[in-house]
mmCIF file of C-alpha atoms in Angstrom:
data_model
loop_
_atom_site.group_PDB
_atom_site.id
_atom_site.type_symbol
_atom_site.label_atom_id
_atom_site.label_comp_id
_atom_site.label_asym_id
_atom_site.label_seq_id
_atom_site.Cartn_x
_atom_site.Cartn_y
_atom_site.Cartn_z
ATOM 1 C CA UNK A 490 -20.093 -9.142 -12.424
ATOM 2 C CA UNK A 491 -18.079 -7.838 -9.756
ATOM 3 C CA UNK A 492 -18.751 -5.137 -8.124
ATOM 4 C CA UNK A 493 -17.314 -2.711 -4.894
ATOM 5 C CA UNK A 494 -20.581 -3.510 -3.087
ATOM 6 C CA UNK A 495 -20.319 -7.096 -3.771
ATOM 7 C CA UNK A 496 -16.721 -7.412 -3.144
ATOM 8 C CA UNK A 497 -17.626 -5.556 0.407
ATOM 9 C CA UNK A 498 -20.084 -7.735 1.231
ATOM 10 C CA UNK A 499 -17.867 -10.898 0.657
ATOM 11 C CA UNK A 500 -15.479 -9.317 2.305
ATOM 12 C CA UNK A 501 -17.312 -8.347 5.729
ATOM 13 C CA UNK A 502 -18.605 -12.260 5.127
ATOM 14 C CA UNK A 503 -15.300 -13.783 5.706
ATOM 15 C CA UNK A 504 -13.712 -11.181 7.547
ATOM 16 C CA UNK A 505 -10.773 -12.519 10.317
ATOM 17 C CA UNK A 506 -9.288 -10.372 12.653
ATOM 18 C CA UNK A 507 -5.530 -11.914 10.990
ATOM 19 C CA UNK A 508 -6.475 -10.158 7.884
ATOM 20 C CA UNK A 509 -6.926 -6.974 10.035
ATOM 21 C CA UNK A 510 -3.873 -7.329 11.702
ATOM 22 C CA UNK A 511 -2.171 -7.328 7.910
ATOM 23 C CA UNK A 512 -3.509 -4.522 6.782
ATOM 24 C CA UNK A 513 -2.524 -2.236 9.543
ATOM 25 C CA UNK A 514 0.770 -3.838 9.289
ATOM 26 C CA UNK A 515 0.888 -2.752 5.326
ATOM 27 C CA UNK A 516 0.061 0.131 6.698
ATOM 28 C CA UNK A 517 2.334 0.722 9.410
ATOM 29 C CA UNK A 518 4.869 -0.856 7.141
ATOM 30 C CA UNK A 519 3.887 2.396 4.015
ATOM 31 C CA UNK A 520 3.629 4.920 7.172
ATOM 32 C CA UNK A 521 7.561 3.689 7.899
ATOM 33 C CA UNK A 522 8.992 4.058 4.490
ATOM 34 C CA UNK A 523 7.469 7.484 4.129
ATOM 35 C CA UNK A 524 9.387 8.621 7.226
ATOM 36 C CA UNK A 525 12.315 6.945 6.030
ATOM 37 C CA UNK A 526 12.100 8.566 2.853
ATOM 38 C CA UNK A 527 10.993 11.798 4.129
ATOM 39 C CA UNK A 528 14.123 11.253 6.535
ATOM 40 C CA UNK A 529 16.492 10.319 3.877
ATOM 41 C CA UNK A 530 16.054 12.050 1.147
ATOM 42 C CA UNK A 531 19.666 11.007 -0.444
ATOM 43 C CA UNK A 532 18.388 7.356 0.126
ATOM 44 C CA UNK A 533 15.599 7.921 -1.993
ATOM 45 C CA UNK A 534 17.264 9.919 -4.502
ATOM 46 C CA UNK A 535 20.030 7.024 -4.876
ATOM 47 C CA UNK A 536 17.052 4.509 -5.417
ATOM 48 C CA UNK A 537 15.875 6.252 -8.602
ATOM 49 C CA UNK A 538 19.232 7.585 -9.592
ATOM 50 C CA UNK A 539 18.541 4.997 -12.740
ATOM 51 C CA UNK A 540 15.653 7.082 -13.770
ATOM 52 C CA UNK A 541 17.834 10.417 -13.527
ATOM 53 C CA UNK A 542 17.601 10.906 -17.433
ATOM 54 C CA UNK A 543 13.774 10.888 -17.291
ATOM 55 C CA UNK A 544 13.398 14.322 -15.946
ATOM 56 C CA UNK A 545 10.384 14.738 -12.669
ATOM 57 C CA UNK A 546 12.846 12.884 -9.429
ATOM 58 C CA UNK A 547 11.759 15.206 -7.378
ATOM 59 C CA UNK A 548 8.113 14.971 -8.174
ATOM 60 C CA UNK A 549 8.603 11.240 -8.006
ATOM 61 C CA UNK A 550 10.507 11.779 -4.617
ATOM 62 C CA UNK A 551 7.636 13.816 -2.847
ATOM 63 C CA UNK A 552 4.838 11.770 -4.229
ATOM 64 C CA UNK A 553 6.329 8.559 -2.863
ATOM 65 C CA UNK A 554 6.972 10.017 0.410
ATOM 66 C CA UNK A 555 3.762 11.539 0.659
ATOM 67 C CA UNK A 556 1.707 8.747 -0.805
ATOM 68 C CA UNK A 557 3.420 6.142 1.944
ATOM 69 C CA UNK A 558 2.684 8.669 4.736
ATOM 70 C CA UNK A 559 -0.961 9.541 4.232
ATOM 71 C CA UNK A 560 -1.824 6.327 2.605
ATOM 72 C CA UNK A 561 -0.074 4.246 5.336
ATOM 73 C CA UNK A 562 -2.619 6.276 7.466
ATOM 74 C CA UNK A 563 -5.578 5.642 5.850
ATOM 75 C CA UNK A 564 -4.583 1.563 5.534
ATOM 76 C CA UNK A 565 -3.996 1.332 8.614
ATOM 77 C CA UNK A 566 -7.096 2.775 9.592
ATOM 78 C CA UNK A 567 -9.195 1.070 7.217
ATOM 79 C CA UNK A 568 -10.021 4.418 5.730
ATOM 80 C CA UNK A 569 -10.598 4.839 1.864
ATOM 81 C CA UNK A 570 -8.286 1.771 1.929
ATOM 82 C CA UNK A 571 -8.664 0.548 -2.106
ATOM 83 C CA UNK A 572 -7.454 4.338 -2.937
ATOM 84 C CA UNK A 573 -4.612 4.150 -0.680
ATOM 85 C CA UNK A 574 -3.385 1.464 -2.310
ATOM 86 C CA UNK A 575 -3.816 2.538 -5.707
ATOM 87 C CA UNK A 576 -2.212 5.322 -4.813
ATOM 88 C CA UNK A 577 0.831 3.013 -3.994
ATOM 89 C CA UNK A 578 0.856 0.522 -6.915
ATOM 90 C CA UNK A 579 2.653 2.775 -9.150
ATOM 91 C CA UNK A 580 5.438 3.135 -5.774
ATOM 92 C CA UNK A 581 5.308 -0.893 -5.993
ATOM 93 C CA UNK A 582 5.606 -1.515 -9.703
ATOM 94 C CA UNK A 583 8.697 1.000 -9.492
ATOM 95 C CA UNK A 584 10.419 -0.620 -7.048
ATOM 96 C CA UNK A 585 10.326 -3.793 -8.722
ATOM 97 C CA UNK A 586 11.081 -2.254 -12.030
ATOM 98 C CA UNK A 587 14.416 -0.348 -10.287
ATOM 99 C CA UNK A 588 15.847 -3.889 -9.399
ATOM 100 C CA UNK A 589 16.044 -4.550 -13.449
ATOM 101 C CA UNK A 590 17.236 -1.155 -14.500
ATOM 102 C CA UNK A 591 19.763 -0.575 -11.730
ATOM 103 C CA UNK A 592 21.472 -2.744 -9.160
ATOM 104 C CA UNK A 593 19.534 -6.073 -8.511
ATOM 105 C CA UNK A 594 19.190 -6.421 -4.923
ATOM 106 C CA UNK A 595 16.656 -9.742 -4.305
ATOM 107 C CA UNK A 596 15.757 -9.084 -1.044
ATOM 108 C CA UNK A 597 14.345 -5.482 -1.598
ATOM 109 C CA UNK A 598 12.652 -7.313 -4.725
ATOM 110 C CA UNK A 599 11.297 -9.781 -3.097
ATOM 111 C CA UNK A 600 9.768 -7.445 -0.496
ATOM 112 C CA UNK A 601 8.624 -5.460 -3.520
ATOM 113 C CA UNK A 602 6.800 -8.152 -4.496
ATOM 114 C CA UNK A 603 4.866 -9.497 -1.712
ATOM 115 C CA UNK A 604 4.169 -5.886 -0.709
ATOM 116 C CA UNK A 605 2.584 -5.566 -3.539
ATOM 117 C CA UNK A 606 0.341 -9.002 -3.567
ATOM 118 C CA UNK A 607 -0.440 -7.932 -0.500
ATOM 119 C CA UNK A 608 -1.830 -4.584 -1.682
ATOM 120 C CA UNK A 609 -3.724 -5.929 -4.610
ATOM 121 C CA UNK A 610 -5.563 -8.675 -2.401
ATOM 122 C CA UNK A 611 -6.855 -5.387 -0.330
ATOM 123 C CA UNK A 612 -7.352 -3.937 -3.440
ATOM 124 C CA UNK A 613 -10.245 -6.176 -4.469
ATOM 125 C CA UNK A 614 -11.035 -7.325 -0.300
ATOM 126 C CA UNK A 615 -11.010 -3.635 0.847
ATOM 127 C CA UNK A 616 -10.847 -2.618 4.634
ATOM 128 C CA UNK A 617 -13.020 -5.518 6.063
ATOM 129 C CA UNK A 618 -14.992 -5.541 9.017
ATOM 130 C CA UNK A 619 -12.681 -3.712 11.605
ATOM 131 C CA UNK A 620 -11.998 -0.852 9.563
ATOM 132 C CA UNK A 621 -13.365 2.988 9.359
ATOM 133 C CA UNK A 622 -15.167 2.596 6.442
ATOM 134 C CA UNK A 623 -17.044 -0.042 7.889
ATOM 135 C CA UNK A 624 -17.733 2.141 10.934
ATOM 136 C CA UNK A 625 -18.700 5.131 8.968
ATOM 137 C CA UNK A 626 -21.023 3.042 7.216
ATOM 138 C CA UNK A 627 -22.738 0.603 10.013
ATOM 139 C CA UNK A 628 -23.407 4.377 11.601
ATOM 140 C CA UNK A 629 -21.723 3.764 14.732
#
């Protein structure tokens, strides 16, 4: 059965400082589009206009822009890193989605998509060696 403290120990196993390097990239890359949508708030708004009828865009608009800012943080970090990115799964599988209900553009859905493989491989391999968590936890 799998388990966090299994999947953490297979993880700091076969850890690579490439894989580190991605993760505070995803990171960086969340920590971006929550300035951009903190920045752009019309931007934003024209990205969900689709979902208009459905009542709660501006609850949707400050949890995405929150939820890239602090969880870009914590990714990047290697902090709490499988919350952060549940956290952001619900952003991903929206931004996919809003390619089939609005305009298709394939280049924003295609960087949906592997922005979102991405975050479910550190779902399940967390932080890694060369994280926080791993700090916090070694004692150092």
């Amino acid at each position: 059965m799998l388990s966090i403290k299994s999947l953490n120990k297979w993880a700091n196993a076969h850890t690579y400082y490439w894989l580190d390097l991605l993760r505070v990239a995803l990171g960086v890359f969340f920590f971006i589009k929550g300035v951009q949508f903190i920045s752009q708030t019309e931007m934003l708004a024209e990205l969900i206009k689709p979902l208009q009828g459905f009542g709660g865009t501006m609850l949707i608009v400050h949890y995405v822009a929150s939820a890239h800012l602090v969880g870009g943080i914590l990714i990047a970090f290697g902090l709490l890193t499988r919350w952060a990115l549940i956290a952001q799964i619900p952003i991903l599988i929206g931004a996919i989605l809003i390619n089939f209900v609005g305009e298709m553009n394939s280049s924003a859905l295609i960087l949906a998509l592997l922005v979102t493989v991405i975050s479910v491989f550190f779902i399940f391999y967390g932080s890694g060696k060369h994280s926080a968590d791993y700090m916090m936890k070694m004692g150092y």
